[in-house]
Amino acid sequence: MIWLQLIIVLVFIFLGARLGSIGIGFAGAVGVVVLTLGLGLSPGTIPVDVILIIMSVIGAVAAMQVAGGLDYLVHIADKLLRKRPQHVTFLAPAITYCMTLLAGTGHTAYSTLPVIAAVARENGVRPSRPLSISVIASQVAITASPVSAAVVVFSGLLEPFGVDYLDLLFICIPTTFIAVMLTSIVCNYLGSDLNQDDVYLQRLSEGLIKPRETVQTSIKSGAKASVLIFGLSILAVVIYATLVSDKVGIIKDPVLSRDSAIIAFMLSAACLITIVTDIDTNHILNAQTFKSGMSACICVLGVAWLGNTFVGEHIESIQELAGDILDEYPWLLALALFFASMLLYSQAATTRALMPAALAIVDPVTAIASFAAVSALFVLPTYPTLLAAVEMDETGSTRIGKLVFNHPFFIPGVICISLCVVFGFLLAPLIV
């Protein structure tokens, strides 16, 4: 029966991938119905903690966007890229990485992708080079963000092993950032130069590529204030997590747990931004980041619940089967997380579904070193930020091949995650 159940899980994940976007969550819930009511499995744990964290963080990010904060950050990114256009392949991923690190969601990359594509084309750089690594950077940075659901959930799973929130950040931030920067060097040599790309030359000859029009973006009066409030709220999260940490021990038996504090601080930040910048809260509901974030909540609800239902039913068998293999080849955990995230389409969902079982088999060092592998959302070319990058590049250099997997995000993504895992195995034993 275990193989039949696994096939059902994979079928509904595949169906969700075909539906796309929020449909992944819908299909996951149908899979839960089939496994429970159809085959008699006990329903798995609903990832309520993940969903609440995503909702609260997205609420603050959306409020900042409506207040003009994201436009202000993009304005700064635009100036930085145009000041050093020859380094666009290195600066662009650093920008998307930092924005995701601060916001806890990779959807902030949408606003910077048009700027990256334009700066690259205007300076004769093949846009697929900076765009591909920028999308990868926005996905990998989730596993290093202080306010991402994946990091918060994973740190909670690690606490019984004596590894706290700050330990995880001290490992994940440097390993992922260095991996992104090294991968950007490789990306600078991927694909032919723009002036030798057949698709670009054809589009140019047909007049499909037009000169970029200079558009003056007006920065709202409350934009800087919204960024400041949001930044201070993230600082407050890190400080509070430090104070309640068992290793620091300044606040013992805190009234608010760390997860509850993150939710409270993020919603408070949204409230302050709304009051200080005098924005209409109805506009927050229509913000692109809010829509993307709420879609992510449904996706996590469906697929993580489906994964928890299957894994929870067979946890002992999985431990028995995988235990000896992972003892001898611990890096295989990263491979398992890689393929799982490729199907589950969410770092948080993959973490919630697989990491509890993984920590019952491997030591915390192996789990932490492999953590970045939950970011393999780029393998199938259907993830929203990936598709946005393809659409933003009017030169056609960022295109998806007929074989599905032959797209410009695959090689940078595999290299970046591989480097993250290698660096994780080097750094984690020194801190944990």
Short mmCIF file of C-alpha atoms in Angstrom, two decimals:
data_model
loop_
_atom_site.label_atom_id
_atom_site.label_comp_id
_atom_site.label_asym_id
_atom_site.label_seq_id
_atom_site.Cartn_x
_atom_site.Cartn_y
_atom_site.Cartn_z
CA MET A 1 0.00 0.00 0.00
CA ILE A 2 2.87 2.39 0.65
CA TRP A 3 3.72 2.49 -3.05
CA LEU A 4 0.09 3.11 -4.01
CA GLN A 5 -0.07 5.95 -1.49
CA LEU A 6 3.19 7.43 -2.78
CA ILE A 7 1.88 7.32 -6.34
CA ILE A 8 -1.26 9.15 -5.22
CA VAL A 9 0.86 11.83 -3.53
CA LEU A 10 2.97 12.30 -6.67
CA VAL A 11 -0.09 12.33 -8.95
CA PHE A 12 -1.75 15.15 -7.02
CA ILE A 13 1.49 17.10 -6.76
CA PHE A 14 1.88 16.75 -10.53
CA LEU A 15 -1.74 17.82 -11.03
CA GLY A 16 -1.09 20.86 -8.83
CA ALA A 17 2.00 21.75 -10.85
CA ARG A 18 -0.10 21.60 -14.02
CA LEU A 19 -2.76 23.83 -12.50
CA GLY A 20 -0.08 26.25 -11.33
CA SER A 21 -0.09 28.98 -8.70
CA ILE A 22 -2.76 28.47 -6.03
CA GLY A 23 -3.88 25.27 -7.77
CA ILE A 24 -0.99 23.41 -6.14
CA GLY A 25 -2.67 23.87 -2.77
CA PHE A 26 -6.06 22.87 -4.14
CA ALA A 27 -4.70 19.62 -5.58
CA GLY A 28 -2.83 18.86 -2.35
CA ALA A 29 -6.06 19.04 -0.37
CA VAL A 30 -7.76 16.64 -2.80
CA GLY A 31 -4.84 14.27 -2.23
CA VAL A 32 -5.48 14.45 1.52
CA VAL A 33 -9.13 13.51 0.94
CA VAL A 34 -8.12 10.49 -1.16
CA LEU A 35 -5.52 9.29 1.36
CA THR A 36 -7.76 9.73 4.42
CA LEU A 37 -11.33 9.05 3.34
CA GLY A 38 -10.29 6.78 0.48
CA LEU A 39 -7.44 4.74 1.96
CA GLY A 40 -8.00 5.24 5.69
CA LEU A 41 -4.81 7.14 6.60
CA SER A 42 -4.87 9.49 9.56
CA PRO A 43 -4.73 13.14 8.44
CA GLY A 44 -1.35 14.77 8.92
CA THR A 45 -0.65 17.95 10.85
CA ILE A 46 -1.88 21.13 9.20
CA PRO A 47 1.10 23.57 9.03
CA VAL A 48 -0.71 26.35 10.88
CA ASP A 49 2.53 27.89 12.20
CA VAL A 50 3.95 28.24 8.69
CA ILE A 51 0.77 29.79 7.33
CA LEU A 52 0.44 32.33 10.15
CA ILE A 53 4.04 33.48 9.76
CA ILE A 54 3.68 33.87 5.99
CA MET A 55 0.43 35.81 6.43
CA SER A 56 1.87 38.23 8.99
CA VAL A 57 5.10 38.89 7.07
CA ILE A 58 3.26 39.34 3.78
CA GLY A 59 0.84 41.75 5.47
CA ALA A 60 3.77 43.97 6.50
CA VAL A 61 5.46 43.69 3.10
CA ALA A 62 2.22 44.54 1.27
CA ALA A 63 1.66 47.58 3.50
CA MET A 64 5.21 48.71 2.72
CA GLN A 65 4.55 48.22 -0.99
CA VAL A 66 1.36 50.30 -0.93
CA ALA A 67 3.21 53.02 0.98
CA GLY A 68 5.81 53.11 -1.80
CA GLY A 69 8.55 51.35 0.11
CA LEU A 70 9.25 48.73 -2.55
CA ASP A 71 9.35 51.43 -5.25
CA TYR A 72 11.88 53.28 -3.14
CA LEU A 73 14.04 50.16 -2.80
CA VAL A 74 13.80 49.53 -6.55
CA HIS A 75 14.79 53.17 -7.15
CA ILE A 76 17.92 52.62 -5.06
CA ALA A 77 18.63 49.36 -6.91
CA ASP A 78 18.18 51.12 -10.26
CA LYS A 79 20.70 53.81 -9.33
CA LEU A 80 23.17 51.21 -8.07
CA LEU A 81 22.93 49.07 -11.19
CA ARG A 82 23.24 52.02 -13.57
CA LYS A 83 26.24 53.33 -11.67
CA ARG A 84 28.06 50.02 -12.22
CA PRO A 85 26.35 48.49 -15.31
CA GLN A 86 29.40 46.37 -16.17
CA HIS A 87 28.90 44.51 -12.87
CA VAL A 88 25.19 43.86 -13.32
CA THR A 89 25.63 40.06 -13.13
CA PHE A 90 27.14 40.44 -9.65
CA LEU A 91 25.12 43.35 -8.28
CA ALA A 92 21.69 42.13 -9.41
CA PRO A 93 21.70 38.87 -7.41
CA ALA A 94 23.13 40.68 -4.40
CA ILE A 95 20.16 43.07 -4.55
CA THR A 96 17.47 40.38 -4.92
CA TYR A 97 19.18 38.33 -2.20
CA CYS A 98 19.16 41.23 0.26
CA MET A 99 15.55 42.17 -0.52
CA THR A 100 14.41 38.59 0.08
CA LEU A 101 16.57 38.32 3.19
CA LEU A 102 14.84 41.35 4.68
CA ALA A 103 11.30 40.68 3.46
CA GLY A 104 11.17 36.91 3.97
CA THR A 105 9.59 36.36 0.55
CA GLY A 106 11.12 35.97 -2.89
CA HIS A 107 8.18 37.74 -4.50
CA THR A 108 9.91 41.08 -3.91
CA ALA A 109 12.10 40.16 -6.91
CA TYR A 110 9.24 40.98 -9.31
CA SER A 111 9.85 44.70 -8.99
CA THR A 112 13.58 44.53 -9.69
CA LEU A 113 13.55 42.11 -12.64
CA PRO A 114 12.54 44.76 -15.26
CA VAL A 115 15.38 47.01 -14.08
CA ILE A 116 17.91 44.17 -14.26
CA ALA A 117 16.79 43.18 -17.76
CA ALA A 118 16.90 46.78 -19.02
CA VAL A 119 20.34 47.59 -17.57
CA ALA A 120 21.81 44.38 -18.99
CA ARG A 121 20.42 44.94 -22.51
CA GLU A 122 21.43 48.60 -22.63
CA ASN A 123 25.01 47.62 -21.85
CA GLY A 124 25.26 44.66 -24.21
CA VAL A 125 25.13 42.04 -21.45
CA ARG A 126 23.10 38.92 -22.15
CA PRO A 127 20.07 39.51 -19.83
CA SER A 128 19.70 35.79 -19.05
CA ARG A 129 22.95 35.93 -17.08
CA PRO A 130 21.93 38.42 -14.36
CA LEU A 131 18.24 37.44 -14.49
CA SER A 132 18.88 33.73 -13.92
CA ILE A 133 21.13 34.13 -10.89
CA SER A 134 18.91 36.92 -9.51
CA VAL A 135 15.90 34.59 -9.46
CA ILE A 136 18.00 31.83 -7.87
CA ALA A 137 19.30 34.31 -5.25
CA SER A 138 15.74 35.32 -4.35
CA GLN A 139 14.86 31.66 -3.75
CA VAL A 140 17.98 30.62 -1.83
CA ALA A 141 17.81 33.70 0.42
CA ILE A 142 14.57 32.33 1.91
CA THR A 143 16.68 29.79 3.81
CA ALA A 144 18.64 32.65 5.43
CA SER A 145 15.92 35.21 6.12
CA PRO A 146 15.21 35.95 9.81
CA VAL A 147 11.48 36.27 9.07
CA SER A 148 10.90 33.53 6.48
CA ALA A 149 8.54 30.74 7.49
CA ALA A 150 11.06 28.09 6.43
CA VAL A 151 13.77 29.42 8.75
CA VAL A 152 11.42 29.97 11.69
CA VAL A 153 9.91 26.48 11.40
CA PHE A 154 13.28 24.79 10.93
CA SER A 155 14.82 26.62 13.89
CA GLY A 156 11.89 25.43 16.01
CA LEU A 157 12.60 21.84 14.98
CA LEU A 158 16.28 22.29 15.88
CA GLU A 159 15.73 23.70 19.38
CA PRO A 160 15.40 20.28 21.09
CA PHE A 161 18.87 19.49 19.73
CA GLY A 162 20.43 22.58 21.35
CA VAL A 163 20.60 24.59 18.13
CA ASP A 164 18.82 27.93 18.34
CA TYR A 165 17.56 30.51 15.89
CA LEU A 166 20.75 32.60 15.89
CA ASP A 167 22.98 29.57 15.28
CA LEU A 168 20.95 28.77 12.19
CA LEU A 169 21.23 32.34 10.87
CA PHE A 170 24.98 32.48 11.55
CA ILE A 171 25.37 29.41 9.34
CA CYS A 172 22.82 30.07 6.61
CA ILE A 173 23.45 33.75 5.85
CA PRO A 174 27.18 33.54 4.99
CA THR A 175 26.97 30.16 3.23
CA THR A 176 24.07 31.13 0.97
CA PHE A 177 25.38 34.62 0.16
CA ILE A 178 28.88 33.40 -0.73
CA ALA A 179 27.35 30.62 -2.84
CA VAL A 180 25.21 33.14 -4.74
CA MET A 181 28.19 35.41 -5.42
CA LEU A 182 30.39 32.57 -6.63
CA THR A 183 27.60 31.28 -8.87
CA SER A 184 27.23 34.75 -10.39
CA ILE A 185 30.84 34.45 -11.61
CA VAL A 186 29.91 31.26 -13.47
CA CYS A 187 26.76 32.88 -14.87
CA ASN A 188 28.87 35.58 -16.47
CA TYR A 189 30.08 32.97 -18.95
CA LEU A 190 26.86 31.05 -19.61
CA GLY A 191 25.29 31.36 -23.05
CA SER A 192 26.58 33.22 -26.08
CA ASP A 193 27.16 36.95 -25.96
CA LEU A 194 24.05 38.99 -26.68
CA ASN A 195 25.30 40.21 -30.09
CA GLN A 196 25.72 36.57 -31.16
CA ASP A 197 22.34 35.27 -29.98
CA ASP A 198 20.21 34.21 -32.96
CA VAL A 199 16.85 34.89 -31.27
CA TYR A 200 17.95 38.36 -30.21
CA LEU A 201 19.28 39.20 -33.68
CA GLN A 202 16.05 38.02 -35.28
CA ARG A 203 13.92 40.09 -32.91
CA LEU A 204 16.18 43.07 -33.52
CA SER A 205 15.86 42.76 -37.31
CA GLU A 206 12.06 42.49 -37.04
CA GLY A 207 11.89 45.65 -34.94
CA LEU A 208 10.43 43.85 -31.95
CA ILE A 209 12.97 45.35 -29.56
CA LYS A 210 12.39 49.02 -28.90
CA PRO A 211 14.62 51.51 -27.10
CA ARG A 212 13.83 51.80 -23.42
CA GLU A 213 11.78 54.81 -22.50
CA THR A 214 12.95 56.72 -19.47
CA VAL A 215 10.15 56.76 -16.94
CA GLN A 216 10.43 58.94 -13.88
CA THR A 217 9.03 57.02 -10.95
CA SER A 218 7.62 59.27 -8.28
CA ILE A 219 8.50 58.15 -4.77
CA LYS A 220 5.62 58.53 -2.33
CA SER A 221 6.12 60.74 0.69
CA GLY A 222 5.78 57.84 3.12
CA ALA A 223 8.07 55.45 1.24
CA LYS A 224 11.19 56.00 3.33
CA ALA A 225 9.22 55.82 6.56
CA SER A 226 7.66 52.50 5.56
CA VAL A 227 11.08 50.99 4.80
CA LEU A 228 12.42 52.27 8.11
CA ILE A 229 9.51 50.82 10.10
CA PHE A 230 9.78 47.49 8.33
CA GLY A 231 13.55 47.37 8.84
CA LEU A 232 13.21 48.18 12.54
CA SER A 233 10.59 45.45 12.95
CA ILE A 234 13.01 42.88 11.54
CA LEU A 235 15.70 44.18 13.89
CA ALA A 236 13.21 43.83 16.75
CA VAL A 237 12.57 40.19 15.76
CA VAL A 238 16.29 39.37 15.82
CA ILE A 239 16.84 41.18 19.13
CA TYR A 240 13.86 39.48 20.78
CA ALA A 241 14.98 36.08 19.48
CA THR A 242 18.40 36.77 21.00
CA LEU A 243 16.97 37.78 24.36
CA VAL A 244 14.76 34.68 24.66
CA SER A 245 17.44 32.34 23.35
CA ASP A 246 18.40 29.57 25.75
CA LYS A 247 22.06 30.29 25.12
CA VAL A 248 21.72 33.99 25.97
CA GLY A 249 19.04 33.49 28.60
CA ILE A 250 18.34 37.16 29.37
CA ILE A 251 14.56 36.62 29.26
CA LYS A 252 13.54 33.34 30.85
CA ASP A 253 10.02 31.98 30.39
CA PRO A 254 9.01 34.72 27.90
CA VAL A 255 5.35 35.68 27.73
CA LEU A 256 5.53 35.60 23.93
CA SER A 257 7.25 32.70 22.18
CA ARG A 258 9.61 33.59 19.36
CA ASP A 259 7.13 32.57 16.66
CA SER A 260 4.32 34.53 18.29
CA ALA A 261 6.62 37.53 18.61
CA ILE A 262 7.43 37.43 14.89
CA ILE A 263 3.72 37.39 14.03
CA ALA A 264 2.97 40.21 16.49
CA PHE A 265 5.93 42.37 15.38
CA MET A 266 5.12 41.98 11.68
CA LEU A 267 1.45 42.82 12.10
CA SER A 268 2.42 45.74 14.35
CA ALA A 269 4.78 46.97 11.63
CA ALA A 270 1.93 46.81 9.12
CA CYS A 271 -0.26 48.80 11.51
CA LEU A 272 2.41 51.46 12.07
CA ILE A 273 3.08 51.78 8.34
CA THR A 274 -0.64 52.21 7.70
CA ILE A 275 -0.97 54.93 10.36
CA VAL A 276 2.28 56.82 9.69
CA THR A 277 1.98 56.84 5.89
CA ASP A 278 -1.82 57.25 5.88
CA ILE A 279 -2.51 54.55 3.28
CA ASP A 280 -5.87 52.98 2.51
CA THR A 281 -5.95 49.44 3.92
CA ASN A 282 -8.20 48.34 1.07
CA HIS A 283 -5.28 48.92 -1.29
CA ILE A 284 -3.19 46.42 0.68
CA LEU A 285 -5.58 43.65 -0.34
CA ASN A 286 -4.89 44.43 -4.00
CA ALA A 287 -1.09 44.65 -3.69
CA GLN A 288 0.80 42.12 -5.82
CA THR A 289 2.86 40.91 -2.87
CA PHE A 290 -0.31 40.33 -0.81
CA LYS A 291 -1.92 38.27 -3.57
CA SER A 292 1.26 36.24 -4.08
CA GLY A 293 1.64 35.70 -0.34
CA MET A 294 -1.91 34.54 0.21
CA SER A 295 -1.54 32.20 -2.76
CA ALA A 296 1.57 30.82 -1.06
CA CYS A 297 -0.45 30.18 2.11
CA ILE A 298 -2.96 28.01 0.22
CA CYS A 299 -0.11 26.19 -1.52
CA VAL A 300 1.62 25.44 1.79
CA LEU A 301 -1.68 24.37 3.37
CA GLY A 302 -2.42 21.86 0.63
CA VAL A 303 0.94 20.33 -0.23
CA ALA A 304 2.44 20.35 3.27
CA TRP A 305 -0.73 18.76 4.67
CA LEU A 306 -0.53 16.13 1.92
CA GLY A 307 3.14 15.50 2.64
CA ASN A 308 2.59 15.33 6.40
CA THR A 309 -0.23 12.83 5.92
CA PHE A 310 1.94 10.44 3.94
CA VAL A 311 5.17 10.89 5.93
CA GLY A 312 3.38 10.71 9.29
CA GLU A 313 1.83 7.37 8.37
CA HIS A 314 5.16 5.81 7.42
CA ILE A 315 7.66 7.67 9.60
CA GLU A 316 9.04 4.50 11.20
CA SER A 317 9.48 2.74 7.85
CA ILE A 318 11.16 5.82 6.39
CA GLN A 319 13.55 6.04 9.34
CA GLU A 320 14.40 2.37 9.07
CA LEU A 321 14.90 2.48 5.32
CA ALA A 322 16.81 5.76 5.14
CA GLY A 323 18.74 5.59 8.40
CA ASP A 324 21.63 3.35 7.30
CA ILE A 325 21.91 5.05 3.90
CA LEU A 326 22.08 8.57 5.35
CA ASP A 327 24.57 7.48 8.00
CA GLU A 328 26.97 6.50 5.24
CA TYR A 329 26.02 9.19 2.69
CA PRO A 330 24.65 12.21 4.63
CA TRP A 331 24.69 14.41 1.53
CA LEU A 332 21.81 12.33 0.15
CA LEU A 333 19.50 14.29 2.46
CA ALA A 334 20.22 17.39 0.38
CA LEU A 335 19.32 15.40 -2.73
CA ALA A 336 16.03 14.27 -1.17
CA LEU A 337 15.15 17.84 -0.15
CA PHE A 338 16.10 19.04 -3.65
CA PHE A 339 13.66 16.70 -5.39
CA ALA A 340 10.93 17.24 -2.79
CA SER A 341 11.03 21.03 -3.10
CA MET A 342 11.03 20.69 -6.88
CA LEU A 343 7.59 19.09 -6.52
CA LEU A 344 6.22 20.88 -3.44
CA TYR A 345 7.07 24.36 -4.80
CA SER A 346 7.69 25.87 -1.38
CA GLN A 347 10.68 26.06 0.96
CA ALA A 348 8.37 26.23 3.97
CA ALA A 349 6.20 23.31 2.83
CA THR A 350 9.24 21.14 2.11
CA THR A 351 10.78 22.00 5.48
CA ARG A 352 7.56 21.27 7.35
CA ALA A 353 6.93 18.00 5.53
CA LEU A 354 10.41 16.42 5.53
CA MET A 355 12.63 17.97 8.18
CA PRO A 356 10.91 16.37 11.21
CA ALA A 357 11.55 12.93 9.71
CA ALA A 358 15.08 13.93 8.64
CA LEU A 359 16.03 15.07 12.14
CA ALA A 360 14.92 11.71 13.48
CA ILE A 361 17.49 10.06 11.21
CA VAL A 362 20.46 12.43 10.83
CA ASP A 363 22.33 14.78 13.14
CA PRO A 364 21.54 18.53 13.19
CA VAL A 365 24.75 19.40 11.31
CA THR A 366 23.67 17.33 8.31
CA ALA A 367 20.16 18.78 8.39
CA ILE A 368 21.42 22.38 8.56
CA ALA A 369 24.03 21.83 5.84
CA SER A 370 21.34 20.38 3.57
CA PHE A 371 18.75 23.06 4.36
CA ALA A 372 19.43 25.24 1.31
CA ALA A 373 18.36 22.33 -0.92
CA VAL A 374 14.71 23.10 -0.12
CA SER A 375 15.09 25.98 -2.61
CA ALA A 376 15.01 23.90 -5.81
CA LEU A 377 11.89 25.69 -7.03
CA PHE A 378 13.62 26.54 -10.30
CA VAL A 379 13.85 23.02 -11.76
CA LEU A 380 10.43 23.05 -13.39
CA PRO A 381 10.10 26.34 -15.31
CA THR A 382 6.70 27.22 -13.86
CA TYR A 383 7.54 29.20 -10.72
CA PRO A 384 6.15 32.77 -10.84
CA THR A 385 9.43 34.70 -10.43
CA LEU A 386 11.08 32.48 -13.05
CA LEU A 387 8.28 33.09 -15.54
CA ALA A 388 8.39 36.81 -14.77
CA ALA A 389 12.10 36.91 -15.63
CA VAL A 390 11.38 35.21 -18.97
CA GLU A 391 8.65 37.74 -19.76
CA MET A 392 10.77 40.74 -18.75
CA ASP A 393 13.58 39.86 -21.18
CA GLU A 394 12.43 41.13 -24.55
CA THR A 395 15.73 40.04 -26.16
CA GLY A 396 14.61 36.41 -25.86
CA SER A 397 17.88 35.31 -24.26
CA THR A 398 16.01 34.13 -21.13
CA ARG A 399 13.95 31.44 -22.78
CA ILE A 400 12.64 27.98 -21.92
CA GLY A 401 13.78 25.21 -24.25
CA LYS A 402 11.64 22.50 -25.79
CA LEU A 403 13.03 19.90 -23.38
CA VAL A 404 11.52 21.81 -20.40
CA PHE A 405 14.63 21.45 -18.22
CA ASN A 406 16.97 23.25 -20.63
CA HIS A 407 16.36 26.76 -19.36
CA PRO A 408 18.91 29.33 -18.10
CA PHE A 409 17.95 28.89 -14.42
CA PHE A 410 18.81 25.20 -14.13
CA ILE A 411 22.62 25.26 -14.16
CA PRO A 412 22.98 28.33 -11.88
CA GLY A 413 20.44 26.84 -9.47
CA VAL A 414 22.15 23.47 -9.22
CA ILE A 415 25.58 25.10 -8.80
CA CYS A 416 24.34 27.53 -6.16
CA ILE A 417 22.57 24.92 -4.04
CA SER A 418 25.53 22.55 -4.34
CA LEU A 419 27.85 25.28 -3.06
CA CYS A 420 25.44 26.12 -0.23
CA VAL A 421 25.46 22.49 0.90
CA VAL A 422 29.25 22.19 0.66
CA PHE A 423 29.79 25.40 2.63
CA GLY A 424 27.13 24.26 5.11
CA PHE A 425 29.00 21.05 5.85
CA LEU A 426 32.16 23.12 6.38
CA LEU A 427 30.66 25.83 8.62
CA ALA A 428 27.91 24.05 10.56
CA PRO A 429 30.27 21.81 12.63
CA LEU A 430 32.16 24.93 13.77
CA ILE A 431 29.03 26.61 15.18
CA VAL A 432 26.76 23.75 16.26
#
